[in-house]
Amino acid sequence: RRCSKALILLNVPPCVGSRKGNNLKIIIKAKDDVQISRGIVQYRLQSYESWQTLIEEQNNSNVFSFSHKNDHDGITKTDCYEWKIPESIQNTNSAQVRIVLFDDQGLQSEKISEPFSIISNRLSGDVQLSKLNYQVGEKIHIDISVQADNALSEIEGFLFYDTKSHHILYDHDEKGLSDNLHYEISIPDNNLFASKNCYVVIHDAKDIVKNQINIKSDRFTIQIKSELPPPFNYAVNIYEESFDFPDNAQKTNESKEIKFVKIDDQNIAHIIVEHEYDYFQNTASDNQEDIFVRSENHYYLTYNPITGQKSSLIKVCDRKFSILDFIIFSEKPHVLLEKSGKNGIYYSFLDNGSFTSPSQKLNINSPDLKSLPELIQKKDLNFDSSRYAICDGYLWKLSTSDNDVIRYRFQDGIVGDKENIRMNNSVGSITTEYIKPVIDGKIIYYIDSSKNKLILQIKA
C-alpha cells in the first residue's frame, strides 16, 4: 500500500562521479498531509541487486528531516544526509539511492534516484632513475610505476635543476597508458644544466576518471662535461643551495641570483647572493586557511679561482633589508642597506665571522639622503628626488634625461651652485628608466641595464 498524498523530492548530486572515501550528499525534501513516522535511506550498485540500508530515521512531523548533533550538544534538523562512500566498494556507473517513507497510518511512499557513478580515487606512483649521477648530454632512464584502480591517461615530465625547469616528456592515451612506463630522456648538451640539486617531476599525472597527482623522483647530480671547449669548462656554480619544499607545499617559487661580485688584490672573488622562495602550506583543513611562507636572505661567500675553493656561507641580512651597494673597504666586506618600509640608509660589515647588526649613522662630512633636500633647498635650487653621489668634492646627480650631467660643488656640508657638464660626442636622447649609474673611485659609469651597454663614463 502506498500513501498517494506524500510529496518526495530526492536529489543526489554526484558531479562528475562520486569518489570512494568522500561524502555523498543525499538531499530529501518530503511532505505529507499526515505525520511521517520514519524513513529509510538505501542504496544499490546495480539495478538487479538488493537494496542495502544506509540509515533508518524516526520522524514525528508531516515534514521529513534528519537529526544531527551540533557543536553545542543539541540536535539540528536538516534535509541532507551525508554518506561516506566506503573505500572497499566496487566501481560502478549504475549506483542508485532510494528513500522509503512510512506515515502514522502504516502507508509508505518511495523515491529512487537516477543512476550515478562511484569511482575510485586511489592513485599513487613512483619515479625511479637508473642512477643518481649523470653528465651533461647523458641519457636518463626513467621508470614510472603507478598504483591505481583506474589507468593513467596523461603524464607530463619536467627536469628540475636548481631553480630552473626543462620539459622532458609528454604521453597521452584516452583509453589508458600502461601501469609501468619506461622512458629514455637525453640531458641537453649544455653545462648550464649541471647541478647538484636535480630531480624529475611527473606533473599532474591524470587517470581516465580525472584523478591527478604529482610524482617526484629522488634528487640526483648532473656534472659538467669537461670535453666542452673553453671557456665553458670554467663555468663555476657559485651557489648551489636549494630549499627543500615540504610535501604539502603548493604554488612554490624559488629564485637565486648573484647580486654583487668584487675582486680583491689577491684575485679572490667576494660575492653577495640573494636566495628567495615562497609557497602556500596546505593545512588540509576546511576551517583553517592555507599558510603563506616566504623567505628572502642574502649571503656572502668568497671564491678562489686558483684553488677552486668556495668559502662557507655567511648570512648578511634577511627580507627586512635590501642591499644597495657592496664594497671591500680596509680588507673587510661592507654593505649599504635600505630597511623595508622605512627611510634611512644603514650599513654593516664582516667582523669575526659574521656581519654586524645594521647601523644607521650620519657622516658629518657628507649629508645623508634625508638631509640632502634640505641642504639644496636652502640654496633655492631646483631639486628633485633623483639619486646623488658625493665624489671628489662634488655632488653628482646620477639620473639624467638629456645630454647634460648635473653636479654641485659640495664642501664642508655646503652645496654650491648648479653646473651643467655637456657630454662630448652626444649619444642623443637618454632616458632614465633603465640607466643605472655605478661609481668606481673617481669614475661614474652610466649603464643601460636593459641592453647591457655603457652609455657614458665621467671622470670626476
XYZ file of C-alpha atoms in Angstrom:
460
model
C 0.000 0.000 0.000
C 1.321 3.459 -0.830
C 0.450 6.865 0.537
C -0.562 8.758 -2.577
C -0.520 12.160 -0.895
C 3.220 12.141 0.115
C 5.386 14.502 -1.958
C 9.049 13.386 -2.155
C 11.950 15.114 -3.911
C 15.237 13.166 -3.910
C 18.467 14.835 -5.063
C 21.812 13.027 -5.308
C 24.395 15.459 -6.814
C 27.367 13.272 -7.817
C 29.112 15.872 -10.045
C 31.471 14.020 -12.426
C 31.485 10.945 -10.217
C 31.181 10.151 -6.526
C 34.610 9.179 -5.236
C 35.353 6.482 -2.711
C 36.267 7.843 0.692
C 34.384 11.093 0.028
C 30.997 12.154 1.350
C 27.992 11.979 -0.983
C 25.208 14.408 -0.061
C 21.706 12.924 -0.296
C 19.043 15.650 -0.115
C 15.463 14.628 0.640
C 12.501 17.002 0.673
C 9.334 15.141 1.729
C 5.949 16.388 2.979
C 2.643 14.635 3.678
C -0.826 15.644 4.896
C -0.368 13.243 7.815
C 2.562 12.566 10.125
C 5.606 10.837 8.608
C 6.718 8.369 11.270
C 10.045 7.156 9.827
C 12.232 6.961 6.750
C 14.808 4.526 5.377
C 17.680 5.526 3.041
C 19.077 2.678 0.924
C 21.490 2.148 -1.977
C 22.344 -0.421 -4.612
C 25.278 -0.609 -7.046
C 23.429 -2.360 -9.888
C 19.740 -2.348 -10.851
C 19.454 -6.115 -10.298
C 20.923 -6.055 -6.770
C 19.056 -5.922 -3.480
C 18.797 -2.627 -1.608
C 21.245 -2.037 1.255
C 20.142 0.182 4.154
C 22.276 3.223 4.990
C 20.170 4.768 7.752
C 16.716 4.434 9.326
C 15.452 7.707 10.795
C 12.495 8.159 13.173
C 10.265 11.172 12.478
C 7.262 12.825 14.192
C 6.215 15.514 11.736
C 4.472 15.803 8.390
C 7.870 17.034 7.043
C 10.711 14.516 6.956
C 14.170 15.503 8.253
C 17.404 14.007 9.554
C 18.645 14.664 13.095
C 22.271 15.744 13.569
C 24.188 16.582 16.733
C 25.533 20.136 16.643
C 28.574 21.705 18.314
C 26.511 22.668 21.379
C 25.386 19.071 22.125
C 21.989 19.876 20.683
C 20.035 18.424 17.775
C 19.781 20.072 14.354
C 17.148 19.050 11.798
C 18.161 19.098 8.110
C 17.012 17.604 4.821
C 20.525 16.334 4.000
C 22.239 13.048 4.794
C 25.961 12.603 4.015
C 27.047 9.107 3.059
C 30.772 8.407 3.357
C 31.346 6.050 0.445
C 33.460 3.063 1.614
C 36.912 2.621 0.085
C 36.151 -1.085 -0.388
C 33.058 -0.579 -2.533
C 33.286 -1.616 -6.190
C 33.322 0.846 -9.093
C 30.011 1.279 -10.871
C 28.136 3.518 -13.297
C 24.705 2.322 -12.138
C 24.508 3.206 -8.442
C 21.148 4.408 -7.095
C 19.749 5.731 -3.819
C 16.195 5.076 -2.555
C 14.187 6.765 0.214
C 11.223 4.863 1.708
C 8.852 6.855 3.970
C 6.160 5.497 6.321
C 3.272 7.536 7.728
C 1.484 7.008 11.046
C -1.226 5.019 9.280
C 1.260 2.385 8.066
C 1.240 3.549 4.450
C 4.554 4.041 2.593
C 5.980 6.022 -0.330
C 9.341 5.752 -2.060
C 11.590 7.659 -4.451
C 14.569 6.284 -6.421
C 17.370 8.480 -7.756
C 18.749 8.485 -11.268
C 21.801 6.205 -11.753
C 25.188 7.740 -10.917
C 28.828 6.660 -10.894
C 31.016 5.634 -7.988
C 34.693 5.763 -8.879
C 37.958 5.161 -7.072
C 40.350 7.983 -6.276
C 43.211 5.622 -5.439
C 46.209 6.922 -7.345
C 49.835 6.934 -6.259
C 53.100 6.374 -8.041
C 56.884 6.286 -8.045
C 59.589 7.636 -10.334
C 62.774 5.557 -10.385
C 66.027 6.555 -12.100
C 68.732 4.161 -13.252
C 71.355 6.026 -11.165
C 71.880 9.247 -9.205
C 74.912 10.712 -11.004
C 74.915 11.889 -14.643
C 76.937 14.025 -17.042
C 75.683 16.777 -19.293
C 74.440 15.184 -22.551
C 73.886 11.740 -20.988
C 70.599 9.796 -21.154
C 68.375 9.367 -18.101
C 66.391 6.119 -17.870
C 63.095 6.871 -16.131
C 60.701 4.185 -14.852
C 57.234 5.289 -13.734
C 55.013 2.870 -11.828
C 51.521 3.649 -10.557
C 49.228 2.046 -8.015
C 45.656 2.822 -9.053
C 42.210 1.379 -9.743
C 41.994 3.346 -12.996
C 44.527 3.539 -15.819
C 46.672 6.619 -16.397
C 45.603 8.690 -19.377
C 48.151 11.536 -19.404
C 51.591 12.343 -17.990
C 53.946 15.293 -18.407
C 57.519 15.368 -17.125
C 59.961 18.123 -16.164
C 63.636 18.089 -15.242
C 64.362 20.494 -12.377
C 67.927 21.713 -11.894
C 68.446 24.268 -9.105
C 65.503 26.667 -9.503
C 65.032 26.121 -13.258
C 62.983 23.514 -15.107
C 63.135 21.857 -18.532
C 60.271 19.981 -20.243
C 61.338 16.399 -20.988
C 58.294 14.259 -21.861
C 54.577 14.081 -22.607
C 52.461 10.968 -23.143
C 48.704 10.612 -23.605
C 46.148 7.883 -24.308
C 42.451 8.351 -23.526
C 41.984 4.587 -23.254
C 44.760 4.320 -20.695
C 48.545 4.065 -20.550
C 50.447 1.147 -19.103
C 50.833 0.825 -15.327
C 54.607 0.597 -15.804
C 56.146 3.147 -18.138
C 59.768 3.472 -19.297
C 61.344 6.497 -20.983
C 64.848 7.476 -22.109
C 65.476 11.215 -21.871
C 68.646 12.994 -23.012
C 70.050 15.738 -20.812
C 70.780 18.756 -23.063
C 74.459 19.003 -24.024
C 74.869 22.259 -22.145
C 76.830 22.883 -18.955
C 74.089 25.207 -17.730
C 72.207 22.037 -16.736
C 74.967 20.991 -14.337
C 73.728 20.988 -10.752
C 73.916 19.045 -7.513
C 70.204 19.613 -6.952
C 68.292 17.862 -9.755
C 65.078 15.861 -9.751
C 62.330 14.758 -12.136
C 58.679 15.656 -11.550
C 55.768 13.979 -13.331
C 53.347 16.899 -13.191
C 49.573 16.388 -12.972
C 49.590 12.707 -13.915
C 45.906 12.029 -14.696
C 43.902 8.821 -14.812
C 40.867 8.145 -17.016
C 38.439 9.422 -14.338
C 40.352 12.704 -13.853
C 42.186 11.901 -10.608
C 45.619 13.521 -10.705
C 48.860 13.552 -8.720
C 52.421 14.870 -8.893
C 55.219 12.301 -8.638
C 58.751 13.374 -7.691
C 61.965 11.401 -8.069
C 64.898 11.302 -5.667
C 67.451 14.088 -6.056
C 70.458 13.456 -8.288
C 73.523 15.203 -9.707
C 74.356 16.380 -13.227
C 78.073 17.064 -13.699
C 79.802 19.396 -16.131
C 81.036 17.752 -19.309
C 84.765 18.513 -19.323
C 85.109 17.852 -23.067
C 83.286 21.080 -23.893
C 85.635 23.705 -25.353
C 86.833 26.752 -23.352
C 85.574 28.978 -21.865
C 82.649 26.705 -20.947
C 84.856 24.366 -18.904
C 85.498 27.187 -16.475
C 81.887 27.835 -15.556
C 81.522 27.667 -11.767
C 78.358 27.045 -9.804
C 78.920 29.596 -7.079
C 75.721 28.959 -5.122
C 74.057 25.543 -5.194
C 71.869 25.666 -2.103
C 68.161 24.958 -2.633
C 65.166 24.913 -0.351
C 63.511 21.525 0.128
C 59.800 22.305 -0.069
C 57.559 20.237 2.256
C 55.225 17.647 0.761
C 52.153 19.812 1.445
C 53.619 22.888 -0.311
C 51.591 24.438 -3.140
C 52.346 27.212 -5.679
C 56.078 27.004 -4.979
C 58.529 29.652 -6.200
C 62.282 29.831 -5.750
C 64.953 32.128 -7.196
C 68.690 32.583 -6.657
C 70.726 35.466 -8.015
C 74.280 36.751 -7.664
C 73.788 40.420 -6.754
C 77.385 41.668 -6.331
C 80.891 40.465 -7.195
C 84.091 42.249 -6.135
C 87.652 41.097 -6.934
C 90.372 41.997 -4.413
C 94.130 42.435 -4.961
C 94.722 38.696 -4.404
C 92.229 37.868 -7.207
C 89.726 36.493 -4.678
C 86.084 36.958 -5.666
C 83.828 38.356 -2.930
C 80.208 37.558 -3.723
C 76.747 38.503 -2.431
C 73.935 36.067 -3.320
C 70.187 36.585 -2.932
C 68.054 33.488 -2.265
C 64.236 33.786 -2.260
C 61.462 31.229 -2.006
C 57.773 31.197 -1.146
C 54.895 28.736 -1.067
C 51.473 28.033 0.379
C 51.419 25.339 3.057
C 48.275 23.261 2.636
C 46.667 22.848 6.069
C 44.222 20.238 4.709
C 41.504 21.835 6.798
C 38.136 23.278 5.851
C 38.294 25.683 8.801
C 41.889 26.924 8.583
C 43.345 28.921 5.710
C 46.494 27.728 3.977
C 49.647 29.338 5.366
C 51.794 31.555 3.110
C 55.524 31.127 3.763
C 58.133 33.485 2.321
C 61.884 33.805 2.825
C 64.398 36.232 1.351
C 68.007 36.089 2.538
C 71.343 37.480 1.351
C 74.570 35.524 1.815
C 78.271 36.362 1.472
C 80.959 33.969 0.261
C 84.365 34.038 -1.417
C 85.782 32.047 -4.326
C 89.452 31.362 -5.056
C 89.861 30.694 -8.817
C 93.339 29.211 -8.286
C 92.340 26.539 -5.791
C 88.688 26.369 -6.867
C 87.690 26.618 -3.220
C 84.499 28.332 -2.074
C 84.101 29.601 1.463
C 81.210 28.714 3.724
C 78.115 30.909 3.509
C 77.683 33.854 5.878
C 74.254 35.429 6.211
C 74.250 39.186 5.535
C 70.597 40.102 6.108
C 67.031 38.868 5.693
C 63.991 40.356 3.938
C 63.841 43.280 6.389
C 66.696 44.876 4.409
C 67.717 45.215 0.770
C 71.354 45.668 -0.268
C 72.066 48.893 -2.154
C 75.821 48.500 -2.563
C 78.735 46.270 -1.611
C 82.441 47.145 -1.326
C 85.673 45.772 0.122
C 86.999 48.502 2.432
C 90.115 48.055 4.600
C 90.090 44.381 3.569
C 86.599 43.933 5.031
C 83.313 43.451 3.133
C 80.864 46.323 3.747
C 77.227 46.501 2.624
C 74.989 49.547 2.277
C 71.435 48.648 3.315
C 67.942 50.051 2.999
C 65.294 48.996 5.506
C 61.989 47.826 4.076
C 59.210 50.369 4.503
C 61.355 52.936 6.299
C 63.511 55.883 5.314
C 67.168 55.811 6.130
C 70.371 54.145 4.994
C 72.153 51.502 7.073
C 75.491 49.743 6.805
C 77.006 46.509 8.050
C 80.417 44.840 7.727
C 82.015 41.453 8.292
C 83.554 41.149 11.748
C 84.760 37.935 13.415
C 82.956 35.651 11.008
C 79.561 37.383 10.902
C 78.058 40.624 9.664
C 77.416 43.260 12.305
C 73.915 44.381 13.190
C 72.877 47.091 10.662
C 73.713 50.599 11.912
C 72.305 53.933 10.822
C 74.786 56.754 11.298
C 75.385 60.191 9.785
C 78.783 61.132 8.415
C 79.214 64.766 9.456
C 81.201 65.493 6.294
C 78.511 64.135 3.955
C 74.736 64.585 4.031
C 72.543 61.517 4.127
C 69.665 61.111 1.690
C 67.159 62.563 4.151
C 69.060 65.790 4.821
C 70.146 66.346 1.222
C 66.883 68.011 0.041
C 67.024 70.431 2.967
C 70.594 71.457 2.122
C 69.797 72.038 -1.532
C 66.543 73.868 -0.840
C 68.425 76.357 1.321
C 70.317 77.390 -1.816
C 66.976 77.912 -3.634
C 67.986 75.326 -6.219
C 65.583 73.243 -8.269
C 65.681 69.847 -6.600
C 64.016 66.568 -7.433
C 64.091 63.147 -5.827
C 66.918 61.799 -8.040
C 69.832 59.826 -6.644
C 73.042 61.720 -5.925
C 76.636 60.719 -5.301
C 79.396 62.604 -3.462
C 82.604 62.224 -5.408
C 85.810 64.301 -5.385
C 84.270 67.418 -3.842
C 81.136 67.443 -5.989
C 77.555 66.307 -5.569
C 76.708 64.460 -8.806
C 73.143 63.864 -9.982
C 73.151 60.246 -11.101
C 69.995 60.288 -13.234
C 69.837 62.235 -16.479
C 67.327 62.747 -19.258
C 69.342 64.730 -21.800
C 72.932 65.281 -22.877
C 73.934 67.156 -19.715
C 75.174 65.780 -16.418
C 74.411 67.963 -13.408
C 76.717 68.494 -10.441
C 77.060 70.847 -7.467
C 80.200 71.854 -5.620
C 79.970 70.279 -2.161
C 82.372 71.152 0.652
C 82.028 71.147 4.443
C 78.327 70.404 4.203
C 77.648 73.357 1.889
C 76.086 72.828 -1.531
C 77.309 75.141 -4.270
C 75.702 76.333 -7.476
C 74.433 74.031 -10.178
C 76.836 73.151 -13.019
C 75.892 71.515 -16.316
C 78.552 69.223 -17.799
C 77.988 68.750 -21.537
C 78.755 65.238 -22.830
C 81.228 65.008 -25.683
C 80.141 63.059 -28.774
C 76.469 63.244 -27.872
C 74.739 59.886 -27.983
C 71.350 61.525 -28.407
C 68.419 61.491 -26.032
C 68.996 59.444 -22.875
C 66.079 58.052 -20.911
C 66.293 57.312 -17.208
C 64.111 54.228 -16.925
C 66.847 51.640 -17.325
C 70.041 53.641 -16.692
C 71.920 52.558 -13.569
C 74.942 54.669 -12.561
C 77.902 52.900 -10.967
C 80.716 54.685 -9.105
C 84.229 53.253 -9.108
C 86.727 55.508 -7.410
C 86.530 58.834 -9.244
C 84.758 57.452 -12.318
C 80.976 57.387 -12.729
C 79.643 54.888 -15.276
C 76.151 55.308 -16.755
C 74.956 51.854 -17.828
C 71.810 50.926 -19.742
C 70.933 47.732 -17.858
C 68.256 46.723 -20.385
C 70.823 46.489 -23.201
C 73.969 45.879 -21.122
C 75.613 48.887 -22.765
C 77.827 51.596 -21.334
C 76.187 54.918 -22.244
C 78.980 57.146 -20.973
C 81.586 57.475 -18.272
C 82.686 60.616 -16.445
C 85.939 61.127 -14.608
C 85.098 63.273 -11.604
